[in-house]
PDB file of C-alpha atoms in Angstrom:
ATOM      1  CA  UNK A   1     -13.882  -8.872 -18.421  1.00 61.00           C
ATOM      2  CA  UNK A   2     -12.125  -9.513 -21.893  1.00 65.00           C
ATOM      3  CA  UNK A   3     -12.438 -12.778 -21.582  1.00 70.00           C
ATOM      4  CA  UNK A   4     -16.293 -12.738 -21.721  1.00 71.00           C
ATOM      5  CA  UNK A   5     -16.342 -11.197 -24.851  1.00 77.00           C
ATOM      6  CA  UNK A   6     -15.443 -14.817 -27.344  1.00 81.00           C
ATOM      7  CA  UNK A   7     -14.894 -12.403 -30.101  1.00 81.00           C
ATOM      8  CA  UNK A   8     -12.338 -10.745 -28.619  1.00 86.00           C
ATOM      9  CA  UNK A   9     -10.878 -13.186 -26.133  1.00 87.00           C
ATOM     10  CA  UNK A  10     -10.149 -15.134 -29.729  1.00 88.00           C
ATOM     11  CA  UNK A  11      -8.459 -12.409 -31.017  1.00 89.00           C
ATOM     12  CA  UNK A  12      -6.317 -11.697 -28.439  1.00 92.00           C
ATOM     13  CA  UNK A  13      -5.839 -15.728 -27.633  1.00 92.00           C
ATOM     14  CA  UNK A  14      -4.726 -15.649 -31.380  1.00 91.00           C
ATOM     15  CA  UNK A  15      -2.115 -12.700 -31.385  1.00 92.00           C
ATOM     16  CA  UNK A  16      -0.378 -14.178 -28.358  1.00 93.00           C
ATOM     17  CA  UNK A  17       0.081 -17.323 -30.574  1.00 93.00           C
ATOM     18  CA  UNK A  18      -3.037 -19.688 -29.418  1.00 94.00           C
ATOM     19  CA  UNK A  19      -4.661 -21.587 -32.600  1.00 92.00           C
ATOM     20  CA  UNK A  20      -8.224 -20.415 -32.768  1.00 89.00           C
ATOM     21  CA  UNK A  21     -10.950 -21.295 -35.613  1.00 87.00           C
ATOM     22  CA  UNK A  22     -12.210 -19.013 -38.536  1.00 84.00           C
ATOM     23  CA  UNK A  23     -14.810 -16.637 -37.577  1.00 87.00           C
ATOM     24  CA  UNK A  24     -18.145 -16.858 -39.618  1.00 89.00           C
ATOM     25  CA  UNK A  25     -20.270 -13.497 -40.302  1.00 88.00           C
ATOM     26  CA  UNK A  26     -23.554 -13.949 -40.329  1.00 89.00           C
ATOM     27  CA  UNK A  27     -24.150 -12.730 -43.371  1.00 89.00           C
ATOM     28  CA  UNK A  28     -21.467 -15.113 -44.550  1.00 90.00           C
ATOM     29  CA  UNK A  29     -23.995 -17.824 -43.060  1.00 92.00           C
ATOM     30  CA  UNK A  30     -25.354 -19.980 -46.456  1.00 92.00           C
ATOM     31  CA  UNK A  31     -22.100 -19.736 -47.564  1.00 94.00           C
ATOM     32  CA  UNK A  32     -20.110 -20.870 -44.575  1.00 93.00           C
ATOM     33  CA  UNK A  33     -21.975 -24.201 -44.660  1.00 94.00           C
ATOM     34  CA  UNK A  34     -21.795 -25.095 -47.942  1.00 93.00           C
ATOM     35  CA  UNK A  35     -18.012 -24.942 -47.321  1.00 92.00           C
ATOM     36  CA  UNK A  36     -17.536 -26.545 -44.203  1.00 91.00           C
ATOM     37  CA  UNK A  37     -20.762 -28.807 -43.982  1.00 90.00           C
ATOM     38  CA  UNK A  38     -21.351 -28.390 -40.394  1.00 91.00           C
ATOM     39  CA  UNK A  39     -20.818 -25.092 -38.484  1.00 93.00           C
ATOM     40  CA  UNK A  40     -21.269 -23.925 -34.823  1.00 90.00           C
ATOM     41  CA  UNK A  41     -23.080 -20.947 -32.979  1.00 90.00           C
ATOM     42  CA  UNK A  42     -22.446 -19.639 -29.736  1.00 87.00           C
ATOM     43  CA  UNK A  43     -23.412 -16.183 -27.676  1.00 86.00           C
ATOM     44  CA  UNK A  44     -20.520 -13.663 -27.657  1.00 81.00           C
ATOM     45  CA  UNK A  45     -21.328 -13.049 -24.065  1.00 77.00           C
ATOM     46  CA  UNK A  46     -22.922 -16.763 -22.253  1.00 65.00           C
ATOM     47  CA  UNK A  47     -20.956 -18.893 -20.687  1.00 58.00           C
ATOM     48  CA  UNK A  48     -21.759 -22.560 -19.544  1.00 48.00           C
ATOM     49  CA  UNK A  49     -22.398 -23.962 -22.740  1.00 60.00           C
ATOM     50  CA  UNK A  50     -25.913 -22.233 -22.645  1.00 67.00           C
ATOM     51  CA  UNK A  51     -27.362 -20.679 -25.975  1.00 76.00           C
ATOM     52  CA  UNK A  52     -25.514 -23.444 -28.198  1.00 84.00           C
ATOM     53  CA  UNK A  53     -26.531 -23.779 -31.888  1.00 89.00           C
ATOM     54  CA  UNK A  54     -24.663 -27.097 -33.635  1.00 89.00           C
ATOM     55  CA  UNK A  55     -25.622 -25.816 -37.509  1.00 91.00           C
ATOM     56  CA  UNK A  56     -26.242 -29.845 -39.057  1.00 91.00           C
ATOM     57  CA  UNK A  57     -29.463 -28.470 -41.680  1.00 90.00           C
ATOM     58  CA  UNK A  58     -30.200 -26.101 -43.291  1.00 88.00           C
ATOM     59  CA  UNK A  59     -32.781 -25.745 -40.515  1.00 89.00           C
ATOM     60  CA  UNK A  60     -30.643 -24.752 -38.230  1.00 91.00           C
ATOM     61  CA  UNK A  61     -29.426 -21.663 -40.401  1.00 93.00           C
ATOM     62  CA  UNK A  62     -32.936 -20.348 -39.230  1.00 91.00           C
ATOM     63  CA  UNK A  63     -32.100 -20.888 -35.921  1.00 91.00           C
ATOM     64  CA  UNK A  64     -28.895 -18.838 -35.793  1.00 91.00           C
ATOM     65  CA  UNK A  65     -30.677 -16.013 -37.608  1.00 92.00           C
ATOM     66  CA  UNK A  66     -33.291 -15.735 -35.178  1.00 90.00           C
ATOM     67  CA  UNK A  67     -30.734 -16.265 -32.045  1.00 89.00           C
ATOM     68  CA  UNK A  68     -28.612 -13.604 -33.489  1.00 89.00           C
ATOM     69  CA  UNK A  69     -31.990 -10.937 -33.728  1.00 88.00           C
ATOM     70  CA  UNK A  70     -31.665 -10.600 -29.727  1.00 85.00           C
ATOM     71  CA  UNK A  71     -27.959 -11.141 -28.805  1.00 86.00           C
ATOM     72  CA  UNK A  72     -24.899 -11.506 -30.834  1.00 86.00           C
ATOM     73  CA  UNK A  73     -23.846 -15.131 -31.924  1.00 87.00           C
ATOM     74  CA  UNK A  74     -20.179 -16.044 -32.898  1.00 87.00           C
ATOM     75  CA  UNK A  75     -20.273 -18.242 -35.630  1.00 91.00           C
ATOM     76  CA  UNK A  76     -17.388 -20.928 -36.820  1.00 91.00           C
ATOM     77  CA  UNK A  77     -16.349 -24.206 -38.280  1.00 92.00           C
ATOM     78  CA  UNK A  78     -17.023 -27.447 -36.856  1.00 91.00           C
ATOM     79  CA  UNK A  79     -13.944 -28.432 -35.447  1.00 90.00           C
ATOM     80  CA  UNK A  80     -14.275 -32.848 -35.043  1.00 90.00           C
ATOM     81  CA  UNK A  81     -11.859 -33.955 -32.154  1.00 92.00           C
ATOM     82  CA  UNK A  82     -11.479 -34.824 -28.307  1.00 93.00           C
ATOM     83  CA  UNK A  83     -13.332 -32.435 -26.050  1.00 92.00           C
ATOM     84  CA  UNK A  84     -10.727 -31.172 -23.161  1.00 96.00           C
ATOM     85  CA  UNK A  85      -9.339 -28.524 -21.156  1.00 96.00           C
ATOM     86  CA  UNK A  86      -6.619 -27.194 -19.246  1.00 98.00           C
ATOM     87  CA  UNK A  87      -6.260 -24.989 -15.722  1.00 98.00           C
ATOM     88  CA  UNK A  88      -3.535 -22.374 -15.220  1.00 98.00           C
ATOM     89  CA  UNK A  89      -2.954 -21.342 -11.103  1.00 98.00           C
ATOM     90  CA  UNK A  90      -1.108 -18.150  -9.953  1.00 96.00           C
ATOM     91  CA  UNK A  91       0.589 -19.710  -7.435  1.00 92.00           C
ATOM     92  CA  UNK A  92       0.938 -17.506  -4.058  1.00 87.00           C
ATOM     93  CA  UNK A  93       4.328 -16.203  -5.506  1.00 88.00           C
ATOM     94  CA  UNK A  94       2.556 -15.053  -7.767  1.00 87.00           C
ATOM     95  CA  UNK A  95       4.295 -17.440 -10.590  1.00 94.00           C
ATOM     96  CA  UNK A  96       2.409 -19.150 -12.873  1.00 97.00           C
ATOM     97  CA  UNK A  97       1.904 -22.779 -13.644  1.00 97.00           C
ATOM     98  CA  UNK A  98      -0.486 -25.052 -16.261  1.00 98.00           C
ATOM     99  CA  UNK A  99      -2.707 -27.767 -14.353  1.00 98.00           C
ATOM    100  CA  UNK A 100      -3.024 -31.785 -15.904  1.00 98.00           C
ATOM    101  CA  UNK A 101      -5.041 -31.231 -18.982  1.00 98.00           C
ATOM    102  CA  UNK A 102      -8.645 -33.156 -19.017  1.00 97.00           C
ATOM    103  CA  UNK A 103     -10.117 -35.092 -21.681  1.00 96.00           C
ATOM    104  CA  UNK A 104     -13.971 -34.807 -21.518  1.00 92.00           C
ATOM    105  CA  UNK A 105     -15.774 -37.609 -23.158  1.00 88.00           C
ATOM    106  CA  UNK A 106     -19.961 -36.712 -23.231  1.00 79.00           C
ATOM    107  CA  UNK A 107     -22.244 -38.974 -22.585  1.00 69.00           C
ATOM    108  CA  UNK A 108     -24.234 -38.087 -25.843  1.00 63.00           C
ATOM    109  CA  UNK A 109     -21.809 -36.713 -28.201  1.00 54.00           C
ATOM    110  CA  UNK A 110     -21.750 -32.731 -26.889  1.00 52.00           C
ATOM    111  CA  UNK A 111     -20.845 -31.158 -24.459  1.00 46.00           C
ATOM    112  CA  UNK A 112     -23.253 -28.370 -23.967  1.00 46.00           C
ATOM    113  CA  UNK A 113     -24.889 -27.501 -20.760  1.00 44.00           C
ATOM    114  CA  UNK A 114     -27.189 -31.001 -20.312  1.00 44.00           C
ATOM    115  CA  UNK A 115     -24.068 -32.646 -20.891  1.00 46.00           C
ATOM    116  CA  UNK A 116     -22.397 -30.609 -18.131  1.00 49.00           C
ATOM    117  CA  UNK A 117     -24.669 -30.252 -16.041  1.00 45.00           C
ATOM    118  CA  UNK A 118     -27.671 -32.899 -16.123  1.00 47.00           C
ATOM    119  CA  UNK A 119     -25.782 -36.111 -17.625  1.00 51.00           C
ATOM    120  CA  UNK A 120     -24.161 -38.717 -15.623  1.00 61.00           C
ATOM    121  CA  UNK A 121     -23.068 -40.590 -18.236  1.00 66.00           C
ATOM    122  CA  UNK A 122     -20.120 -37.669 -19.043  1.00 78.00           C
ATOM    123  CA  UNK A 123     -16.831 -38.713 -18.243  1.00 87.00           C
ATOM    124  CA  UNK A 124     -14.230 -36.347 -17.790  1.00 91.00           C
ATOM    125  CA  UNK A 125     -10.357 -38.150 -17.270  1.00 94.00           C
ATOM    126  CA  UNK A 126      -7.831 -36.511 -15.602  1.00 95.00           C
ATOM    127  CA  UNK A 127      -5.046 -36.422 -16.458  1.00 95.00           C
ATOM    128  CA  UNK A 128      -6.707 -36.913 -20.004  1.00 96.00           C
ATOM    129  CA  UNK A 129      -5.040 -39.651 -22.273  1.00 96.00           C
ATOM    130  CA  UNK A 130      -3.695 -37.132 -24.751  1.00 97.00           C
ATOM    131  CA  UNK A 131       0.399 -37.772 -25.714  1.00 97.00           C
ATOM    132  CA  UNK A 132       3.374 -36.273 -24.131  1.00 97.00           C
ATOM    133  CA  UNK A 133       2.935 -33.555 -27.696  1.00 97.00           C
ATOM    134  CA  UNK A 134      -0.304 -32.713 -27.269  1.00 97.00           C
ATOM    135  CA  UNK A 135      -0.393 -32.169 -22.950  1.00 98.00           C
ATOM    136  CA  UNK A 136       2.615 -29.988 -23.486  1.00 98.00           C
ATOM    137  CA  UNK A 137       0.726 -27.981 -26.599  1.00 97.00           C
ATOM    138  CA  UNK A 138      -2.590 -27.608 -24.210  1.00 98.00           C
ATOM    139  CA  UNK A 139      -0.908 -26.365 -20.803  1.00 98.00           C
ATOM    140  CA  UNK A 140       1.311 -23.892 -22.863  1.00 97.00           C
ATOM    141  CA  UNK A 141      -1.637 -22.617 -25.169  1.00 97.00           C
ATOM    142  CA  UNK A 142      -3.510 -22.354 -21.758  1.00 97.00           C
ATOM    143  CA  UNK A 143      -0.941 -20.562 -20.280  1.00 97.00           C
ATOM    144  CA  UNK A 144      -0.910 -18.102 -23.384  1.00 97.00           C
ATOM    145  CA  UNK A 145      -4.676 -17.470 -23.251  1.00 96.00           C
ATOM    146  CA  UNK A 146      -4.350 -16.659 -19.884  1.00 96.00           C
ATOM    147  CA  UNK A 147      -1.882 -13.316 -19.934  1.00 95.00           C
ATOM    148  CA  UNK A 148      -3.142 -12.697 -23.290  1.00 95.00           C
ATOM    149  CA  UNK A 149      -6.668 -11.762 -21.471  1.00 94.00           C
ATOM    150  CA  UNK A 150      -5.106 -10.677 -18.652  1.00 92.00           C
ATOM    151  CA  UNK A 151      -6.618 -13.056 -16.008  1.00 92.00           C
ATOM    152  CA  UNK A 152      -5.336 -13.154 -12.653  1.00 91.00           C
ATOM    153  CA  UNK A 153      -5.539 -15.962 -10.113  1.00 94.00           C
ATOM    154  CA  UNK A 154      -7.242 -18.963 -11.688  1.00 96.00           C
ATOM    155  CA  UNK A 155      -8.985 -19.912 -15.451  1.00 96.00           C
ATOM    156  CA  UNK A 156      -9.818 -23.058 -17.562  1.00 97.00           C
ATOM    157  CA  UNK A 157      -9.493 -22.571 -21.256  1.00 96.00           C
ATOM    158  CA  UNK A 158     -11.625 -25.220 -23.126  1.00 94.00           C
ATOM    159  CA  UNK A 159     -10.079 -26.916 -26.579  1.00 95.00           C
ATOM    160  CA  UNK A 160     -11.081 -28.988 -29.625  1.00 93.00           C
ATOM    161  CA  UNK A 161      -7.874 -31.750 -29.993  1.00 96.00           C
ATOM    162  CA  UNK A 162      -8.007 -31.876 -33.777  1.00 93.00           C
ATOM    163  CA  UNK A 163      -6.711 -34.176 -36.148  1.00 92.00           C
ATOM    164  CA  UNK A 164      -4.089 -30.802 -36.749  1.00 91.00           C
ATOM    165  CA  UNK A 165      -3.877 -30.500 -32.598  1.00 94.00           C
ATOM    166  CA  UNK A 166      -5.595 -28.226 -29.908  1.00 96.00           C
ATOM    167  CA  UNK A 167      -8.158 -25.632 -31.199  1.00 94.00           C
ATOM    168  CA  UNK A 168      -8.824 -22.538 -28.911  1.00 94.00           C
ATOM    169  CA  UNK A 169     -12.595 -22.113 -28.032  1.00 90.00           C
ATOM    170  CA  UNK A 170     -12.392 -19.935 -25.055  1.00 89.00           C
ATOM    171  CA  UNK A 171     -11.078 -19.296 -21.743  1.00 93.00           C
ATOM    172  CA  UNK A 172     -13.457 -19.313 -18.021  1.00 92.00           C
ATOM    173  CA  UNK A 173     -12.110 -16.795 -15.973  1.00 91.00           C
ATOM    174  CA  UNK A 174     -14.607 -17.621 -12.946  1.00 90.00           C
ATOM    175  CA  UNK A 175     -14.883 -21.806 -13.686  1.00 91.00           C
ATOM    176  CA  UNK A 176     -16.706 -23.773 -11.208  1.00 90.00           C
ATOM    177  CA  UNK A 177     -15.102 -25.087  -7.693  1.00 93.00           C
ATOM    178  CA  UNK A 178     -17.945 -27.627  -6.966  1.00 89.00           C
ATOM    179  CA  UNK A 179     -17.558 -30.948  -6.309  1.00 85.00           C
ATOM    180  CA  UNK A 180     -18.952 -31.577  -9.985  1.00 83.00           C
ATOM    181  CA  UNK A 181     -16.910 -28.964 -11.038  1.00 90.00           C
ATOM    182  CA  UNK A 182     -13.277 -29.875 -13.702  1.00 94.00           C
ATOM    183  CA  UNK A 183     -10.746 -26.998 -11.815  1.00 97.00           C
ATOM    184  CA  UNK A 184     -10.885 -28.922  -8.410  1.00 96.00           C
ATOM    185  CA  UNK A 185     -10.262 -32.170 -10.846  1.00 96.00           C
ATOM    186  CA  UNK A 186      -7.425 -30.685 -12.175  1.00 97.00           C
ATOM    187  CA  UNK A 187      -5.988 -29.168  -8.705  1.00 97.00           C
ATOM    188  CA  UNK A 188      -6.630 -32.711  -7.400  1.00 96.00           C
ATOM    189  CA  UNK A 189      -4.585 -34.694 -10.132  1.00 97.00           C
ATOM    190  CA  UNK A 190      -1.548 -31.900  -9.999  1.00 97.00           C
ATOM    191  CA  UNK A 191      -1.472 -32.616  -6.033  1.00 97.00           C
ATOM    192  CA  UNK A 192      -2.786 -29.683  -4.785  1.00 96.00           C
ATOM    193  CA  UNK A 193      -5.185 -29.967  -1.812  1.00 96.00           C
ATOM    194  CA  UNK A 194      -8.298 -27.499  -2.236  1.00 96.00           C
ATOM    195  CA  UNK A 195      -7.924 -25.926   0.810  1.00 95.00           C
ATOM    196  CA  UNK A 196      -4.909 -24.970  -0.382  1.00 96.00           C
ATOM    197  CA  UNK A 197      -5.931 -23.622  -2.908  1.00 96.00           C
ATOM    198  CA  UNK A 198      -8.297 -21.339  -1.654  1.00 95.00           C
ATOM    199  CA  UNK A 199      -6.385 -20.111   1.227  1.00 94.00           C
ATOM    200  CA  UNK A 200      -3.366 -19.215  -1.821  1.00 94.00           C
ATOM    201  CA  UNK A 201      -6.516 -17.326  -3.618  1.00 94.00           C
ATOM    202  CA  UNK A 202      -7.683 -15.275  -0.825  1.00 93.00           C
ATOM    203  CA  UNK A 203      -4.109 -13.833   0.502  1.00 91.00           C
ATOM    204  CA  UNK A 204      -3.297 -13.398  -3.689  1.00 92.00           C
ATOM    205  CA  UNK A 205      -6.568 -11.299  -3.647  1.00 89.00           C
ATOM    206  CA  UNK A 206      -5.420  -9.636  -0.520  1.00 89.00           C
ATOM    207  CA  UNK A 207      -1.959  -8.214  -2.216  1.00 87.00           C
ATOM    208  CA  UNK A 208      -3.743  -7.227  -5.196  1.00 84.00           C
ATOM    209  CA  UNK A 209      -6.363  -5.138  -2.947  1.00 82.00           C
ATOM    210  CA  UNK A 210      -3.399  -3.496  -0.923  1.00 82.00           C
ATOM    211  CA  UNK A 211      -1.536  -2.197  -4.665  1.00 78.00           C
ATOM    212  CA  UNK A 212      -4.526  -0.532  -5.508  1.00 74.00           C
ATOM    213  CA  UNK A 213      -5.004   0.569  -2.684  1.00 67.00           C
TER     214      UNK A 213
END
């Protein structure tokens, strides 16, 4: 799964035109934050928010370097902006189409896995109060994460809304369908009943298992 890999799911997002941060090596580290004052770990290879390292001290340096020992850590900027992101659906004829892009507001300033997972106080809007420009910018640079890593049926690519616009941070080829969960938000706001949805999944799933067979 491409996608799984941030490194190279931000490459690829990249080539096919989606605005992704720097990349930090580690060695790079000291240097990296006495540029850009606050920097950000994350595991190449975790999803959910889990393993997150927000670089604020020089503390924290020490914490990235002993993260990075037992799995590897992408490393970048500290993009300030509006949390959000944006659904693409392969429709059953197999076209494809963006979902309402949502703003996620945490309840204490991240939105790492308590904030997902554990705090009530998180709001997530949908459709999110971005402007006409910058819903447009997020559904297409969705849409262009999503055949860059070659994803079929369903993702959620998450963004930073910067001062300079939407910031690639990496797409969920598997993202959640519980009622907590932001896809069924998104199919929910775009009209789409969930039932729906999943009966569209299965019979896509079904054509794709007779080609290869």
């Amino acid at each position: 799964n491409l996608a799984f890999d941030k490194v190279a799911a931000k490459r690829f997002a990249a080539i096919a035109g989606v605005a992704a941060p720097a990349g930090v090596a580690l060695e790079n580290l000291d240097a990296a934050f006495a540029e850009y004052g606050r920097l950000i770990a994350k595991p190449a290879r975790d999803g959910s928010s889990y393993g997150l390292i927000f670089v604020n001290a020089k503390q924290d340096l020490v914490a990235v370097r002993n993260a990075a020992r037992s799995e590897e850590y992408l490393i970048e900027p500290f993009i300030a902006g509006v949390e959000a992101t944006c659904g693409v659906l392969e429709q059953s004829d197999g076209t494809l189409m963006s979902l309402p892009p949502i703003e996620i507001v945490p309840g204490e300033g991240t939105f790492d896995y308590t904030a997902k997972y554990l705090l009530k106080s998180t709001q997530e809007i949908c459709p999110g109060r971005f402007s006409p420009e910058i819903s447009t910018a997020l559904m297409d640079q969705a849409l262009r994460a999503h055949k860059a890593l070659s994803c079929s049926g369903y993702s959620r690519t998450d963004f930073i809304v910067s001062a300079n616009g939407p910031v690639y941070l990496e797409t969920n080829t598997l993202p959640g369908l519980t009622a907590a969960s932001l896809y069924p938000k998104a199919l929910k706001a775009q009209g789409i009943e969930f039932p729906d949805f999943l009966r569209d999944q299965i019979a896509l799933a079904e054509r794709r298992s007779r080609k290869r067979a």
